[in-house]
Coordinates of N, CA and C in Angstrom, one line a residue:
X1 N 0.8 -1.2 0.0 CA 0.0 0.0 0.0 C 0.9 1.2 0.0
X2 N 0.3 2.3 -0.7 CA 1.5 3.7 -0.9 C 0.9 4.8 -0.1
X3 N 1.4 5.4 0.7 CA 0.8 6.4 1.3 C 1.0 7.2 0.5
X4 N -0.1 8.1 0.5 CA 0.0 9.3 0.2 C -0.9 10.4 0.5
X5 N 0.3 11.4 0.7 CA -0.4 13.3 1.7 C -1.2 13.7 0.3
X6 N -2.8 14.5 0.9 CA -2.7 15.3 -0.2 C -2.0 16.4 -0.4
X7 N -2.2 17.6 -1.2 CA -1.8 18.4 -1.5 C -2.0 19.4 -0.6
X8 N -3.4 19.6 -0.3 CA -3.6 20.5 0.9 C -3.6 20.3 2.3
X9 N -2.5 19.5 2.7 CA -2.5 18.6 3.9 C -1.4 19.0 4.4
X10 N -1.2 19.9 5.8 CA 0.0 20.9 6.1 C 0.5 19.8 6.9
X11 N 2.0 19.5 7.1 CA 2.7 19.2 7.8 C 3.6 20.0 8.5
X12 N 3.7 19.9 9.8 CA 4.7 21.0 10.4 C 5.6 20.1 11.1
X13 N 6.8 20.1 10.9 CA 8.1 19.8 11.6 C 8.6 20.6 12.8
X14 N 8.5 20.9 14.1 CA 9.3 21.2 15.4 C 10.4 20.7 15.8
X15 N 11.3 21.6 15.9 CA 12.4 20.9 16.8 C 11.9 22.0 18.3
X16 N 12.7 21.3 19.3 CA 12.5 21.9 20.3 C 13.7 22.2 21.1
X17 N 14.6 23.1 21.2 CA 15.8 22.9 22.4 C 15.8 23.4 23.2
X18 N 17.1 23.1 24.3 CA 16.5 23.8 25.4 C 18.1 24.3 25.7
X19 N 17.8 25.4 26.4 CA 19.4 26.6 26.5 C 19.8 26.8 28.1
X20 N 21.1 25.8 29.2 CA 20.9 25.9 30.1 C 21.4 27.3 30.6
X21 N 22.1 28.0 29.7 CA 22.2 29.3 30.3 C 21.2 30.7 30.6
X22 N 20.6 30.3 29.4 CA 19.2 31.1 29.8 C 17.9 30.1 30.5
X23 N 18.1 28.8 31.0 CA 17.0 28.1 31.6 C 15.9 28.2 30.6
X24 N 16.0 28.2 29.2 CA 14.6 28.5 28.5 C 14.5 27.6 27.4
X25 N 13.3 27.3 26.8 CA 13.4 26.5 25.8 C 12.6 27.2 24.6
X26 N 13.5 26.8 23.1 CA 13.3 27.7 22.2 C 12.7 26.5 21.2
X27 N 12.3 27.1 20.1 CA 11.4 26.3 18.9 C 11.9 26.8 17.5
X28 N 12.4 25.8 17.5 CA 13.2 25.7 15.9 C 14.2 26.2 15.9
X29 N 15.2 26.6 16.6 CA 16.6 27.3 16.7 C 16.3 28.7 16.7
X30 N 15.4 29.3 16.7 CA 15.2 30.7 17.2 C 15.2 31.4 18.2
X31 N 16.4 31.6 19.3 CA 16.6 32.0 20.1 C 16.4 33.1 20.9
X32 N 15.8 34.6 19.6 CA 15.1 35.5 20.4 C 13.9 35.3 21.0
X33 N 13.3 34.0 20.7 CA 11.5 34.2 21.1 C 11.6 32.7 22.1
X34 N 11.6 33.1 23.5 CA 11.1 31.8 24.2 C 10.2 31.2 24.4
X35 N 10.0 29.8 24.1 CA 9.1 28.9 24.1 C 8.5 28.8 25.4
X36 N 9.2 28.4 26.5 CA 8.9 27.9 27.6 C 9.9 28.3 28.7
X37 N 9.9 29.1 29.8 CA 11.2 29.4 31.1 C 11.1 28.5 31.6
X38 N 12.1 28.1 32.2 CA 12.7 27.1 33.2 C 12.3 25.8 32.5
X39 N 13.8 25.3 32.5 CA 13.6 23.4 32.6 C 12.5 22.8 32.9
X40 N 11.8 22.7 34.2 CA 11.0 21.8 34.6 C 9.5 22.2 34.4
X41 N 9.5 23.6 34.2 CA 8.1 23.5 32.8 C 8.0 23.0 31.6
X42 N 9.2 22.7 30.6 CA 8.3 21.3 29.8 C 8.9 20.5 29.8
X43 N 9.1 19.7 31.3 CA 9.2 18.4 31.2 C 8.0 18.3 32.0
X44 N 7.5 17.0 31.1 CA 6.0 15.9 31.4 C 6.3 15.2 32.9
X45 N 7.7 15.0 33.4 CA 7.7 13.9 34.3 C 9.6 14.4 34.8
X46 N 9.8 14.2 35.9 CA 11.2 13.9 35.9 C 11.7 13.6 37.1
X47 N 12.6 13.4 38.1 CA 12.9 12.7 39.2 C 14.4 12.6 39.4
X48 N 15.0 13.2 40.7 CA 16.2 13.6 40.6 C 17.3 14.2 39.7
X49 N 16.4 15.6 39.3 CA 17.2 16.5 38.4 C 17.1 18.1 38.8
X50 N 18.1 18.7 39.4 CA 18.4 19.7 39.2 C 19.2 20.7 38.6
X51 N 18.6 21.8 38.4 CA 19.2 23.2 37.8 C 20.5 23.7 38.7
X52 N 21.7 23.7 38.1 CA 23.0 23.9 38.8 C 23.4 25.0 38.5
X53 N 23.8 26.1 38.6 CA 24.1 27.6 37.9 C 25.9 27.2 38.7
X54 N 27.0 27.2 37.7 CA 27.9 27.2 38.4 C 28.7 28.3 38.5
X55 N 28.9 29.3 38.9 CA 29.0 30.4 38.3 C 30.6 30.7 38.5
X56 N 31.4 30.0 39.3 CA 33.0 30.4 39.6 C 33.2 30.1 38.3
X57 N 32.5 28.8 37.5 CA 33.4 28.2 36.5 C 32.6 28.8 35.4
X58 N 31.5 29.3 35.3 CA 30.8 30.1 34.1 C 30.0 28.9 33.1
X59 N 29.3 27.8 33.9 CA 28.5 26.8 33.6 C 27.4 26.7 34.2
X60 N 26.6 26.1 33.3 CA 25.1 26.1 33.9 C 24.9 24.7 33.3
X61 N 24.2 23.7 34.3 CA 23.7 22.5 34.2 C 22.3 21.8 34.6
X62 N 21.8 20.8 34.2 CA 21.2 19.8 34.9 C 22.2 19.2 35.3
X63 N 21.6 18.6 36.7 CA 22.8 17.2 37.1 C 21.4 16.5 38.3
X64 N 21.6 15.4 38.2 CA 21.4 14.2 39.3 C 21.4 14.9 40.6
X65 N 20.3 14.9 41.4 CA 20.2 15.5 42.7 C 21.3 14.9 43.5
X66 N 20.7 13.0 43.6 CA 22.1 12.0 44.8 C 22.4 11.5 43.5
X67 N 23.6 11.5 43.7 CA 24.2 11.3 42.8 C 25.0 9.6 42.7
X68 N 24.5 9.3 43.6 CA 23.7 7.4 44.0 C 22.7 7.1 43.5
X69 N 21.8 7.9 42.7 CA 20.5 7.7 42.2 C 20.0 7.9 41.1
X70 N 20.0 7.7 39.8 CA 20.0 7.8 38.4 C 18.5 9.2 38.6
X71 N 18.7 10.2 37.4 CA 17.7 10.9 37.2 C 17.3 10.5 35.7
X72 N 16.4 11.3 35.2 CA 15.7 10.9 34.3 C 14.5 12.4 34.3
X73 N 14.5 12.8 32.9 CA 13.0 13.7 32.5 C 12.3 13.2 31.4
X74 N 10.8 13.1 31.4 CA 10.3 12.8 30.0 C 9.5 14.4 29.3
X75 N 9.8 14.6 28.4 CA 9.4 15.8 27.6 C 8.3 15.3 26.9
X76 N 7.1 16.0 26.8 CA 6.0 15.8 26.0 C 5.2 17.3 25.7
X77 N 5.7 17.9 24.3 CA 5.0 19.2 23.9 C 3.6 18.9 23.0
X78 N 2.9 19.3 23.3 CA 1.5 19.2 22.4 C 1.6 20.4 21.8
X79 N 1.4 20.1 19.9 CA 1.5 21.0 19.2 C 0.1 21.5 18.7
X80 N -0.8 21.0 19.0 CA -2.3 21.0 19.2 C -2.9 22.5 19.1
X81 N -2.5 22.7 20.1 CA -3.0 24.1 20.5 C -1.7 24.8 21.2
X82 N -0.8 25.7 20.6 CA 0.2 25.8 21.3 C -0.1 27.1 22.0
X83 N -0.8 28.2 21.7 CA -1.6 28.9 22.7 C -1.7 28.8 23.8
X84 N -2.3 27.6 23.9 CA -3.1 27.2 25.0 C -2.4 26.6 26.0
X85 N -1.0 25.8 25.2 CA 0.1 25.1 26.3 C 1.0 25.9 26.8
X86 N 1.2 26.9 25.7 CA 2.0 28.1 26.7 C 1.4 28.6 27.9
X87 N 0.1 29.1 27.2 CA -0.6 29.8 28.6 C -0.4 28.6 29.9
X88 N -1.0 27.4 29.7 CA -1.0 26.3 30.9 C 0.2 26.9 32.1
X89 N 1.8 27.2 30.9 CA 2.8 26.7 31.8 C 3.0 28.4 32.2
X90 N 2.9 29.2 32.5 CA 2.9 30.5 32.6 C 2.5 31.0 34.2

């Protein structure tokens, strides 16, 4: 079987990154317009991870809270209504 889009059928591609020096996350490599502030507003889920500002050494990180204890974030953006997801996280 062959898929096929029609013609008037928009597809949109997102990347999403995220900048630990500004704590923000941007949409499509466009760095003047933030998507989302701070890390742990678009993560869906996460569990021993924090925001490290290291500032003698001029770094900024996530890192593992115990560091005996594996962390982990799950990311989930809904492109649905993105209006409406920004406002949520605000």
């Amino acid at each position: 079987m062959t898929h096929c889009i029609h013609k008037n059928f928009s597809i949109f591609k997102n990347r999403i990154s995220y900048n630990t020096t500004n704590d923000s996350y941007y949409e499509n490599g466009i760095t003047k317009n933030k998507y989302l502030e701070f890390w742990d507003k678009g993560a869906l889920e996460y569990d021993n991870i924090i925001y490290v500002p290291a500032y003698g050494h001029n770094r900024v990180f996530l890192s593992s809270f115990n560091s005996n204890k594996l962390g982990y974030i799950i990311w989930k953006f809904d492109y649905n209504d993105p209006y409406k997801q920004q406002q949520s996280f605000l």
